Structures are given as C-alpha cells and as structure tokens.
Short mmCIF file of C-alpha atoms in Angstrom, two decimals:
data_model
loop_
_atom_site.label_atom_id
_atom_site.label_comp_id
_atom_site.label_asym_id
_atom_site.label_seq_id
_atom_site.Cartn_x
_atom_site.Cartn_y
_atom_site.Cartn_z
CA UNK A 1 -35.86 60.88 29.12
CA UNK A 2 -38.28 60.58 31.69
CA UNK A 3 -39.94 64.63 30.62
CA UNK A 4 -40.06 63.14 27.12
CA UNK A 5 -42.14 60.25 28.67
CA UNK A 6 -44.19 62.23 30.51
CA UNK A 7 -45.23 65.15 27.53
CA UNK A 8 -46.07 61.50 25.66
CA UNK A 9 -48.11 60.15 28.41
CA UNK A 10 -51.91 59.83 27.95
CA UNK A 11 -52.23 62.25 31.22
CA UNK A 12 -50.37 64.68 30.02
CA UNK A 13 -52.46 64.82 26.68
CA UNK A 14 -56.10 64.51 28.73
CA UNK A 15 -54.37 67.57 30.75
CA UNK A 16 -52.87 69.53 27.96
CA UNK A 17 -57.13 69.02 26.48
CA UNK A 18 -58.98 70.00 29.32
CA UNK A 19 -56.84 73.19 29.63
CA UNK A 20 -57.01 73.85 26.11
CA UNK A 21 -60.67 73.11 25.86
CA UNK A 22 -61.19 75.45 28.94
CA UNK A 23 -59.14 78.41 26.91
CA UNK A 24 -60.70 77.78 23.70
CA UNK A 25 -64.31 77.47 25.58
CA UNK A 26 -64.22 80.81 27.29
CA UNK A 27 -63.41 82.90 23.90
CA UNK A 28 -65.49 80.89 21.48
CA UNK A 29 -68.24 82.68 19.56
CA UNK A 30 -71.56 81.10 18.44
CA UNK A 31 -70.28 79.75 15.39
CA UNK A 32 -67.08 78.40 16.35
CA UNK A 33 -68.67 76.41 19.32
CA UNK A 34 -71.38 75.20 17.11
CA UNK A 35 -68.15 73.20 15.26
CA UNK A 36 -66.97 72.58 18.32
CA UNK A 37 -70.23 70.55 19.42
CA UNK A 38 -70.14 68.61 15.85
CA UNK A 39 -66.48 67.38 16.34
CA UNK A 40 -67.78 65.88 19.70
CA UNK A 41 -71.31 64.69 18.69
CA UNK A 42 -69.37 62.74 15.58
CA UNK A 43 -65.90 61.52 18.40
CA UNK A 44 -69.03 60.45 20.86
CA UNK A 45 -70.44 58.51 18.19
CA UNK A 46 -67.13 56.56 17.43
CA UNK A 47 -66.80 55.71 20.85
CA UNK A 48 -69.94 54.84 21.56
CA UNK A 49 -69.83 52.48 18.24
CA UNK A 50 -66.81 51.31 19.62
CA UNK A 51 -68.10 50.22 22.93
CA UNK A 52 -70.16 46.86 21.99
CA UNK A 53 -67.09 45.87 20.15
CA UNK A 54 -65.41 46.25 23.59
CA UNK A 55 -67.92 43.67 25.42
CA UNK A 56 -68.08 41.19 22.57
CA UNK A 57 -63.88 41.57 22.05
CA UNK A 58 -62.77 40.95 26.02
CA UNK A 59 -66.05 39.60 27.77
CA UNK A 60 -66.05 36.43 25.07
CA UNK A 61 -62.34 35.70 24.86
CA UNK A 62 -61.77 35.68 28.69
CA UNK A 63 -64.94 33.32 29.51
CA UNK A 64 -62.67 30.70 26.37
CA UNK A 65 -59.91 30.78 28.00
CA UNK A 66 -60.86 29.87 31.57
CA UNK A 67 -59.90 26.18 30.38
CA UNK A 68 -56.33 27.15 30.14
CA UNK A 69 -56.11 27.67 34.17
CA UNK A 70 -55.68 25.75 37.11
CA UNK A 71 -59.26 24.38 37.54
CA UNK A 72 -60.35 25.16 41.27
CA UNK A 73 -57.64 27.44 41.88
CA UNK A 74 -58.82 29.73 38.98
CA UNK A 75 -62.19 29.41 39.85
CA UNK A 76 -61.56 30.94 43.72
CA UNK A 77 -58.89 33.13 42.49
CA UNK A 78 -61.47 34.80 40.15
CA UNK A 79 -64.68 34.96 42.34
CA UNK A 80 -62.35 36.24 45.07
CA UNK A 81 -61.77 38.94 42.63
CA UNK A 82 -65.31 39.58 41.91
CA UNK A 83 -65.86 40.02 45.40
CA UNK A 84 -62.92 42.31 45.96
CA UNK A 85 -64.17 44.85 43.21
CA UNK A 86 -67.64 44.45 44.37
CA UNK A 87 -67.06 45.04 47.57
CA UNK A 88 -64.94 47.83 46.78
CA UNK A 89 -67.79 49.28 44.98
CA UNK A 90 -70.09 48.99 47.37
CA UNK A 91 -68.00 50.74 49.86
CA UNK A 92 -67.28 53.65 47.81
CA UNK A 93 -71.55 53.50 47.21
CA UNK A 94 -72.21 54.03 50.61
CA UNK A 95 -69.09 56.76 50.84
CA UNK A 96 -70.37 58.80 48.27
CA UNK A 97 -74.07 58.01 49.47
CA UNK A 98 -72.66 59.84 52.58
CA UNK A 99 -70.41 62.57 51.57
CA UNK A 100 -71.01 63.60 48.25
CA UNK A 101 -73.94 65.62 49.63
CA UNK A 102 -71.65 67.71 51.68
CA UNK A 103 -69.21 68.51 48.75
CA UNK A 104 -71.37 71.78 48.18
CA UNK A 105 -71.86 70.54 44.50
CA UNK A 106 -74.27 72.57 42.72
CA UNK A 107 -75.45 71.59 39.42
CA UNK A 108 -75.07 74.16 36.96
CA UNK A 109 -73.60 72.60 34.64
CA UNK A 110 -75.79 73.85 31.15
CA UNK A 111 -77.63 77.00 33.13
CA UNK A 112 -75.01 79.45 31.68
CA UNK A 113 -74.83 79.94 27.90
CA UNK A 114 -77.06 77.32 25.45
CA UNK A 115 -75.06 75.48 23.03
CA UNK A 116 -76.69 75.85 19.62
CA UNK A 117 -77.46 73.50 17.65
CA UNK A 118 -74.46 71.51 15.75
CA UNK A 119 -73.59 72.96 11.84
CA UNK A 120 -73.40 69.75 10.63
CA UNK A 121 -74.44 66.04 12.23
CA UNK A 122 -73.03 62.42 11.15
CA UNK A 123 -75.08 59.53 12.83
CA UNK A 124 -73.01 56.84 13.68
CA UNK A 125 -74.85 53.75 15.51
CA UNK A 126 -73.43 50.85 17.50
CA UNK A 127 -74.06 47.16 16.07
CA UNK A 128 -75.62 46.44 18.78
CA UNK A 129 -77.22 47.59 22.49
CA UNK A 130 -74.43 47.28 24.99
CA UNK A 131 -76.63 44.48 27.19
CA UNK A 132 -77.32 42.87 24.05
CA UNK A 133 -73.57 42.52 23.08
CA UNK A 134 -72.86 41.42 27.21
CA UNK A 135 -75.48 38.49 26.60
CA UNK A 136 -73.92 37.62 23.20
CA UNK A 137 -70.82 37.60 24.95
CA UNK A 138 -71.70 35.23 27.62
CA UNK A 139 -73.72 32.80 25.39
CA UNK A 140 -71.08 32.29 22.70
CA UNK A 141 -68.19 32.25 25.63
CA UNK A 142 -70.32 29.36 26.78
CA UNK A 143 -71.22 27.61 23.46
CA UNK A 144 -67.35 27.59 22.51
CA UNK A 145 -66.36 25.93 26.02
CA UNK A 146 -68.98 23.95 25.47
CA UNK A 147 -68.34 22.56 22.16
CA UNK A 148 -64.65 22.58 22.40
CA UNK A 149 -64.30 24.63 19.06
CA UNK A 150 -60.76 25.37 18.30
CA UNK A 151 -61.79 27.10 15.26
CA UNK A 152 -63.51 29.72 17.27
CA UNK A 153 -61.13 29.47 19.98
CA UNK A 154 -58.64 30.82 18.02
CA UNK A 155 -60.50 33.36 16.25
CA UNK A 156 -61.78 34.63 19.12
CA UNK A 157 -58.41 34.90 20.85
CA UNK A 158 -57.66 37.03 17.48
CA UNK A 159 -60.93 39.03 17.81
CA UNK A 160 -59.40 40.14 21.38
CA UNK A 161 -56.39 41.35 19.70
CA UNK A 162 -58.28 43.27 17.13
CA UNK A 163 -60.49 45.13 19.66
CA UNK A 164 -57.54 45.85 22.24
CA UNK A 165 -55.38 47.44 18.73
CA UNK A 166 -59.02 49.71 17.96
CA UNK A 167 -58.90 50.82 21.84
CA UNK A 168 -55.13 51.33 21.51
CA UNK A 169 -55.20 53.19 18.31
CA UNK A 170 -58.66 54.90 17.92
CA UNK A 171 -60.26 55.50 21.08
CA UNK A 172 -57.12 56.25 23.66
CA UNK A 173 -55.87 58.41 20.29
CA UNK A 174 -58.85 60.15 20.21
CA UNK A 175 -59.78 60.63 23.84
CA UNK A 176 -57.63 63.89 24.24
CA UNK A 177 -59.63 65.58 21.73
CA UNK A 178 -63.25 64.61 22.79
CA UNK A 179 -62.24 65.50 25.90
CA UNK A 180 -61.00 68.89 24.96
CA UNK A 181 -63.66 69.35 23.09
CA UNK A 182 -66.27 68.44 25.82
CA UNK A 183 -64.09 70.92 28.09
CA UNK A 184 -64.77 73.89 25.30
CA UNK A 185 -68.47 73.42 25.81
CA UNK A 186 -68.64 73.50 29.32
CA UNK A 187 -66.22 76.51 29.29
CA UNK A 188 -68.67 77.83 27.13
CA UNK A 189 -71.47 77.47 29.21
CA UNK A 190 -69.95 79.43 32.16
CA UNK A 191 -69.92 77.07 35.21
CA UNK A 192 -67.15 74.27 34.61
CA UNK A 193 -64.53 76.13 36.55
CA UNK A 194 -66.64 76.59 39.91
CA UNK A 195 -66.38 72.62 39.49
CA UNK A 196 -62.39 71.83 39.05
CA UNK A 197 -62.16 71.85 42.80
CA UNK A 198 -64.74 69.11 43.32
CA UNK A 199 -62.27 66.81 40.81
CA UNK A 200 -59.46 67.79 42.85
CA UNK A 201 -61.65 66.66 45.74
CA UNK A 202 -62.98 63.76 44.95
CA UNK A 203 -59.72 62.08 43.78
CA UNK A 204 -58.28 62.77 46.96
CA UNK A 205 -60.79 60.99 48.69
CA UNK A 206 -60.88 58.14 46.54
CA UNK A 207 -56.94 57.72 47.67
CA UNK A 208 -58.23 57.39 50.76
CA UNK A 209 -60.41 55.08 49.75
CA UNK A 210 -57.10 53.10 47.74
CA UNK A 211 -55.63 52.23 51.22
CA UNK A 212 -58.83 51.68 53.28
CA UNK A 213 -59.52 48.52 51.21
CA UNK A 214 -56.36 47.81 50.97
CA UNK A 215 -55.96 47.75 54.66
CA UNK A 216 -59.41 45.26 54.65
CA UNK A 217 -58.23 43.16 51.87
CA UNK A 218 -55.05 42.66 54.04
CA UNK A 219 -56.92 42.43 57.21
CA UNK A 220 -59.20 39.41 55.86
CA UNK A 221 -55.82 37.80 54.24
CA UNK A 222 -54.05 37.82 57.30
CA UNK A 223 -57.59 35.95 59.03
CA UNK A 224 -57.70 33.20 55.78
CA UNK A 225 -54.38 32.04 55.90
CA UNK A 226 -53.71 32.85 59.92
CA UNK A 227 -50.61 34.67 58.32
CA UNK A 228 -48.61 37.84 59.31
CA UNK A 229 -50.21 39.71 55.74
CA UNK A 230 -47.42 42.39 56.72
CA UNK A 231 -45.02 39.68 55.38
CA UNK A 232 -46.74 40.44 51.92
CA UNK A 233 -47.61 43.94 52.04
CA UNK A 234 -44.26 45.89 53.20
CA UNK A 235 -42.18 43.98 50.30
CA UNK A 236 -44.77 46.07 47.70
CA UNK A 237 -43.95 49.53 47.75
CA UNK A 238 -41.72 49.03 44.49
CA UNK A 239 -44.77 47.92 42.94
CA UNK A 240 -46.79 50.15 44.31
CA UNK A 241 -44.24 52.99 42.87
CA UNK A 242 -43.75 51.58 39.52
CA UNK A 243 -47.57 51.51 39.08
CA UNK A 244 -47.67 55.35 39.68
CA UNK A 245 -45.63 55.72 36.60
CA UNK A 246 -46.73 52.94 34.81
CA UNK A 247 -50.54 53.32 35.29
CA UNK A 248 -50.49 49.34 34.27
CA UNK A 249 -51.04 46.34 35.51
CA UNK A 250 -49.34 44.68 32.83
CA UNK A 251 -46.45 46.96 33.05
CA UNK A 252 -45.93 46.40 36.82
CA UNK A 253 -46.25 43.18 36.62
CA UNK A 254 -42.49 41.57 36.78
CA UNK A 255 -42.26 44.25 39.62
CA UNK A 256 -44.94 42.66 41.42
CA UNK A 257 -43.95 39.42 41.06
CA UNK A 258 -40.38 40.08 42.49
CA UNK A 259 -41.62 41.51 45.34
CA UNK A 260 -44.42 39.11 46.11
CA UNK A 261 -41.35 36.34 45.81
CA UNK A 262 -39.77 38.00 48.68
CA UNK A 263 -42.84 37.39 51.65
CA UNK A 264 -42.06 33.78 53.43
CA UNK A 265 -45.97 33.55 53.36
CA UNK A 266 -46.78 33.03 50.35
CA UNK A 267 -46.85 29.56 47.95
CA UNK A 268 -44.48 29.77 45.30
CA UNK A 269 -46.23 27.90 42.83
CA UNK A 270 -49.75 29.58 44.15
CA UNK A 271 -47.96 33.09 44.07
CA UNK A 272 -46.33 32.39 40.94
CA UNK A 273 -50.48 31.44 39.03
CA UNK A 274 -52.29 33.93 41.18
CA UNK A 275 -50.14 37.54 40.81
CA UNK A 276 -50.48 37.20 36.87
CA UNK A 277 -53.42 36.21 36.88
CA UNK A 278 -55.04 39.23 39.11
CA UNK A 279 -53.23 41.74 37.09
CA UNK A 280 -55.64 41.15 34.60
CA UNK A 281 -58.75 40.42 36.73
CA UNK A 282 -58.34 42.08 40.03
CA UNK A 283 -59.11 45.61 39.74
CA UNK A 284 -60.73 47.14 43.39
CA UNK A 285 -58.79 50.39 42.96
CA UNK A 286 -60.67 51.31 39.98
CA UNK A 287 -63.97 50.26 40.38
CA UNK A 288 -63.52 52.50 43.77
CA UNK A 289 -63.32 54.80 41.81
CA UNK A 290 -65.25 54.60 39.19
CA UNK A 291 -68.50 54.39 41.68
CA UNK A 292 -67.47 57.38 43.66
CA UNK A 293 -66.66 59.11 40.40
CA UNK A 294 -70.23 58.08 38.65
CA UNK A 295 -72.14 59.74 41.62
CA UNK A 296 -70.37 62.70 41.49
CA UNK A 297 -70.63 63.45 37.91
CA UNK A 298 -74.42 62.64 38.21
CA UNK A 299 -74.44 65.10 40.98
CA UNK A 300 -72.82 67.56 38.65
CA UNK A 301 -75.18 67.39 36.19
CA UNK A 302 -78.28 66.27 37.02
CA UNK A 303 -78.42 68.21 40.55
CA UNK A 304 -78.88 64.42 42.26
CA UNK A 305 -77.05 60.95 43.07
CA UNK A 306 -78.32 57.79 40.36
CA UNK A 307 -81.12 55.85 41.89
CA UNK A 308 -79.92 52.75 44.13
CA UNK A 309 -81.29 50.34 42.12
CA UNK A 310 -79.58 51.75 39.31
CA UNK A 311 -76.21 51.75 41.41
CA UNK A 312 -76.83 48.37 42.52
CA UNK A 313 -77.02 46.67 39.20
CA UNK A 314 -73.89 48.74 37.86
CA UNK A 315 -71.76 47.65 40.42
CA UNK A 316 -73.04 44.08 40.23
CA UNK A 317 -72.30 44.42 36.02
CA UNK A 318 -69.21 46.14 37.05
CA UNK A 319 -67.62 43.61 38.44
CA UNK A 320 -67.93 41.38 35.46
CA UNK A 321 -66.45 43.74 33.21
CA UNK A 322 -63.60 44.75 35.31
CA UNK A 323 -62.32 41.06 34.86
CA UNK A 324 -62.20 41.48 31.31
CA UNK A 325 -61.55 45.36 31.25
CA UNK A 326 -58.36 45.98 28.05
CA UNK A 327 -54.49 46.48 29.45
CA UNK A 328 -54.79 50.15 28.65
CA UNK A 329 -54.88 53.10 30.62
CA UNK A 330 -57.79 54.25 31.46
CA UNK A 331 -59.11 50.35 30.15
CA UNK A 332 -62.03 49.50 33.35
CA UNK A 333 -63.72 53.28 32.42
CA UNK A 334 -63.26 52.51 28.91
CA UNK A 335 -64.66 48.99 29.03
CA UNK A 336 -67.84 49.98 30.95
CA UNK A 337 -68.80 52.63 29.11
CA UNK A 338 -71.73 50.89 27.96
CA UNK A 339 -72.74 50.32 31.45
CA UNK A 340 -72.66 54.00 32.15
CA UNK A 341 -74.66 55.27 29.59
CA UNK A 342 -77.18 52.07 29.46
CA UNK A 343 -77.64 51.41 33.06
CA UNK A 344 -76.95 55.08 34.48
CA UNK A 345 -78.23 57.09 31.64
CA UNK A 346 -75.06 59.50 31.20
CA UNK A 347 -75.05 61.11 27.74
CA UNK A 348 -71.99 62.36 25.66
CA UNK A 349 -70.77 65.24 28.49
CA UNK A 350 -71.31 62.77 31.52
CA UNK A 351 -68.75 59.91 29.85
CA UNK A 352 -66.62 62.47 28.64
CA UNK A 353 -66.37 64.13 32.24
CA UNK A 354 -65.66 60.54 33.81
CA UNK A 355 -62.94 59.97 31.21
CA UNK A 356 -60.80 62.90 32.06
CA UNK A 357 -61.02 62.44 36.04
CA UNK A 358 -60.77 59.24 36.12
CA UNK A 359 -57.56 59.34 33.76
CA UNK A 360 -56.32 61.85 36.08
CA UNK A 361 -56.29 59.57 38.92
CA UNK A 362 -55.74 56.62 37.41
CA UNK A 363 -52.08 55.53 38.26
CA UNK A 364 -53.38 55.29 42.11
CA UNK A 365 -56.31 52.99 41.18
CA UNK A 366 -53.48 50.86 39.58
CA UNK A 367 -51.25 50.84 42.27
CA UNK A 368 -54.10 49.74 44.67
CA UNK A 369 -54.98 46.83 41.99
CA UNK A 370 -51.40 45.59 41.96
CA UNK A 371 -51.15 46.35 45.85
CA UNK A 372 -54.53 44.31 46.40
CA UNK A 373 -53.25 41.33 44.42
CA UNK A 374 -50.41 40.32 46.81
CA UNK A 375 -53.59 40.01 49.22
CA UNK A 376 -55.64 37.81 46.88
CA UNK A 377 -52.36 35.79 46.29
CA UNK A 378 -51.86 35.31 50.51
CA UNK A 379 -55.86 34.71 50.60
CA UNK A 380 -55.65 31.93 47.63
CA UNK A 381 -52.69 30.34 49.88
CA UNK A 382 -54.58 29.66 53.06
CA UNK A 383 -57.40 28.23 50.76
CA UNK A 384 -55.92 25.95 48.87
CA UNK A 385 -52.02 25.53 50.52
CA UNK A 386 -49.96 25.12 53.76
CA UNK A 387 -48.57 28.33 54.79
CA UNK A 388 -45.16 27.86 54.92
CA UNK A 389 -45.02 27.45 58.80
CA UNK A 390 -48.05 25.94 59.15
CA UNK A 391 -50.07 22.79 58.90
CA UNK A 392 -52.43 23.06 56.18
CA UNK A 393 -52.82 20.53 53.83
CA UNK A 394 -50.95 21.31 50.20
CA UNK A 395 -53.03 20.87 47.08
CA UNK A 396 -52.07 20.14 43.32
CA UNK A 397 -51.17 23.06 40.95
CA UNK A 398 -50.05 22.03 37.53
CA UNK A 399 -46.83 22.57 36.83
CA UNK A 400 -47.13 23.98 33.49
CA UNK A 401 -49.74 26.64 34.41
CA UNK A 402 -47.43 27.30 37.51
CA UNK A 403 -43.90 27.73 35.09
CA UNK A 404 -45.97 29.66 32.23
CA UNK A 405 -47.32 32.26 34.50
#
C-alpha cells in the first residue's frame, strides 16, 4: 500500500520526469528537441496564464474572510506569521548571500548545444500582469469587507474553490511533464548533469536551515510566554513525521493538533484557534527555501545572485503570498510564481528548475511549517493568555471560533 502511494506521489512523478527528460535529452536529434521546446513553450504558457488566476483566487478570498476570526487574536496570530516567513527569508538571503558563492557553481547552463527554434508556437497570455492581479486582489478584498457584500462573499469563497480545483487538476497534472520536458533541453544542451550535485547540495543545507529557525522560533517563544518551549516542541515529532509523508499542512493537521494538546504550556482554547489557523498561513520552511533556492537557480543561469533590491521586495511580497499560498504540494512555489518571473525576471527554464527542486524537498519545508506552528501557538499564549502556571492575565476567545477550529 504504501509503494502504491509512493509511485502515485507528485515526487515520484517530478522524479520519474527529470530522469526521463535527462534520457530523452541526451539522445534527441534537432528535430525531435525542436518538439520538445514547443510542448514546453505552449505547458509554460498555461502556467503562466494560470498564475494571475492564482493571486486573484487565494489573495482575495483570504483578505474576506479575516471577519470570520477571533479579532485581535487573528490579527497577531497572522502578522506573527508574516514575520516568521520574513524573517525566515531574510535569513536564508544572507545564507545564500554568503555561501552560494562557494558552491563552485558555474553557469553553463545554454553554452553547450543551441536549441533551435520551436516547429510550431501557440501564444497563450495571462489576463492580467501578476502585480496587477495582487493589487486587484487587495482592493476588492477590501471593498467586500468594506461593504459587507454577502453576494461577493460567497462567490468569492467559490472563486477560491475553482482556482485551488485548476491548480489541483491542470497545473500539479501537468507539472511532471513541463518539467521533463525542461530536463530534455538542458540534457540537450550538455551541462545539466555537472549541476545535479548543487540540487543535492543546496537542499541539504536548506534542512539545516529547517531546524535553525526552528530552534529561533522556539527560542523567542520560550522568552514571550517565559515558558519551557521544550514542553511544546518534544511532543511534535509525530507531526513532524507525518508531514514527511504527507508533504501537507492540511494533511498533518489533526496530527498536529494532538500533539500540541499534549504540552501543559499551551491555552487550550488559544492552541485549539491558532494550530489551524497557521497551517494555512504559517509557512517559514518554505519560504527558506524558496529564497535560498531562487539565488541558486539565478546563479545557475545567469552566472550571478538577483540584485538586493530585487531580493528585498520578493521576500517582502513573499510573505504575503505565503499566507494565502493553495493546500497543494508544492502550493507557496506555485503561488509565487508570478513573483519570480515579475520581480526576479526568471523565464520558462528558471521556474521550471525551481519547481522540480523545490518539489524534491518539499516534505521538510512542511514539516518545519507544522513544527514552527506549535511555536506561534506558545508565542500567541504569552500575548494574549496566562500560561498555565503563571500569572498573566486571560483574555476572551469566542467560543465558537475556538470549537470550530
């Protein structure tokens, strides 16, 4: 049961691709990978259509329904969140600032053989620019809260539904194959196997990464709620575990919250709002990540690390879009997409190269979400509730929001 899981897994299809694309790459002929670079040109096109739907279908819905939540609580809870993935960012900036230098990556990506020109071309363009669609998102988000339309409430809430089914069924379907097919060129070319060892790399020290933050998250937990955060932390290794297989939040979730209800330290009721709700919108592990990932791909192919002002403003965006990334493998990468080829200027071989690695890592990056979020939880409790233990003054939390979380 658990092989037949695995050959049905999304990882196992990105890996069955790449290997596939490498094979068919390195015995292609002219011709062949001139079809080759169609099928991608026309798959890049879908997903890149695909991507302002993305922004407008979570960004919009999740500002709406910030009405629905425990007031003050939700508020901290969710800029504690923002600062968590930021922060995370920012740390993995200055890593790969530091060490990606000394990987010995040398960018030669596209100086083997040329890729001729594609046999036949189908131009497929988004609605809308991706920072056009995150400004649309905000502004109607706002106007709806604003107005108190339950019309659009709803259909929004719908729209969110529609968008996560497209990501479910079109672009996670089709990822193996772009990804393949992006493999086959860069087989082609000559030099993508000199760089498999810098993936194998680079995830590893991302791991790393995983369980430094952790460790900090933990650290400044402990310091908020003057708290014993080992009281939280050593009840989450079945979490941690079932998010290695699960590679979702989502999945892990009932996990999570049975072992979070075993640490004395944490508020029920505050436990019981704040674990859900961070499974959704706390997500350090993978922007990690994703920044150390960006800046090694650009490295890759462009011979040189994006600008910091460039790096700045993703991570800032980032954050945001984390909060509202889709319940899908894979979903923060997939979400900012837009950001990635807008902000950092990575065309279809860059986004298709962050795909596969970062699939490939991407049960650890959920395992230090869901790990992280017993932190936020114990963080939330010193804020806003006694410690159980200590004197701290208790505060509201609706009973309904408590019981339907």
């Amino acid at each position: 049961m658990q092989k037949k899981s695995f050959f049905n897994s999304l990882i196992f299809k990105l890996l069955l691709g790449i290997i596939i694309g490498i094979f068919v790459g390195n015995i292609s002929n002219e011709s062949f990978i001139a079809i080759i670079d169609a099928i991608k040109r026309i798959l890049g096109d879908v997903i890149g259509y695909v991507v302002p739907l993305i922004v407008l279908g979570f960004i919009t819905p999740a500002i709406v329904s910030l009405k629905e939540s425990a007031g003050k609580i939700l508020s901290t809870s969710l800029l504690i969140c923002y600062i968590s993935s930021v922060g995370a960012a920012t740390l993995s900036f200055i890593a790969g600032r530091i060490i990606i230098p000394h990987l010995n990556i040398a960018s030669q990506v596209g100086a083997g053989n040329e890729i001729p020109e594609a046999i036949f071309k189908l131009s497929i363009s988004p609605i809308m620019p991706v920072m056009t669609a995150l400004i649309t998102s905000v502004l109607i988000g706002l106007a709806v809260l604003g107005t108190g339309s339950s019309t659009w409430e709803s259909l929004l809430k719908e729209f969110n539904n529609v968008i996560l089914w497209i990501v479910d069924k079109v672009v996670i379907r089709i990822l193996p194959l772009y990804i393949g097919v992006t493999f086959a060129e860069l087989s082609y070319q000559g030099t993508i196997i000199n760089e498999l060892p810098v993936f194998l790399k680079v995830i590893l020290i991302v791991i790393v990464g995983h369980f430094i933050w952790m460790t900090l998250l933990y650290s400044i937990a402990g310091i908020i709620s003057k708290a014993n955060p080992r009281e939280v932390y050593r009840h989450y290794a079945p979490a941690y575990v079932t998010a290695l297989g699960t590679m979702s939040s989502a999945a892990t979730l009932s996990v999570a919250l049975k072992c979070a209800s075993k640490s004395k330290v944490l508020d029920p009721k505050i436990r019981d709002f704040v674990i859900p709700l961070c499974s959704n919108t706390h997500l350090c592990g993978s922007v990690l990540t994703e920044v150390f990932f960006v800046m090694t791909v650009s490295q890759i192919l462009t011979g040189q690390l994006p600008e910091t002002s460039s790096m700045i403003t993703f991570i800032l965006l980032l954050g945001i879009f984390a909060i509202a990334a889709p319940g899908v493998p894979g979903g923060t990468v997939v979400a900012s997409l837009g950001l990635i080829i807008s902000v950092l200027g990575f065309n279809d071989t860059g986004t298709a190269l962050m795909l596969s690695i970062f699939a490939l890592q991407d049960s650890f990056g959920t395992a230090c979400n869901v790990t992280g979020d017993g932190a936020i939880a114990l963080m939330v409790t010193g804020i806003f509730k006694k410690v159980p233990g200590h004197g701290n003054n208790p505060v509201y939390v609706p009973e309904e929001n408590a019981e339907a979380k």
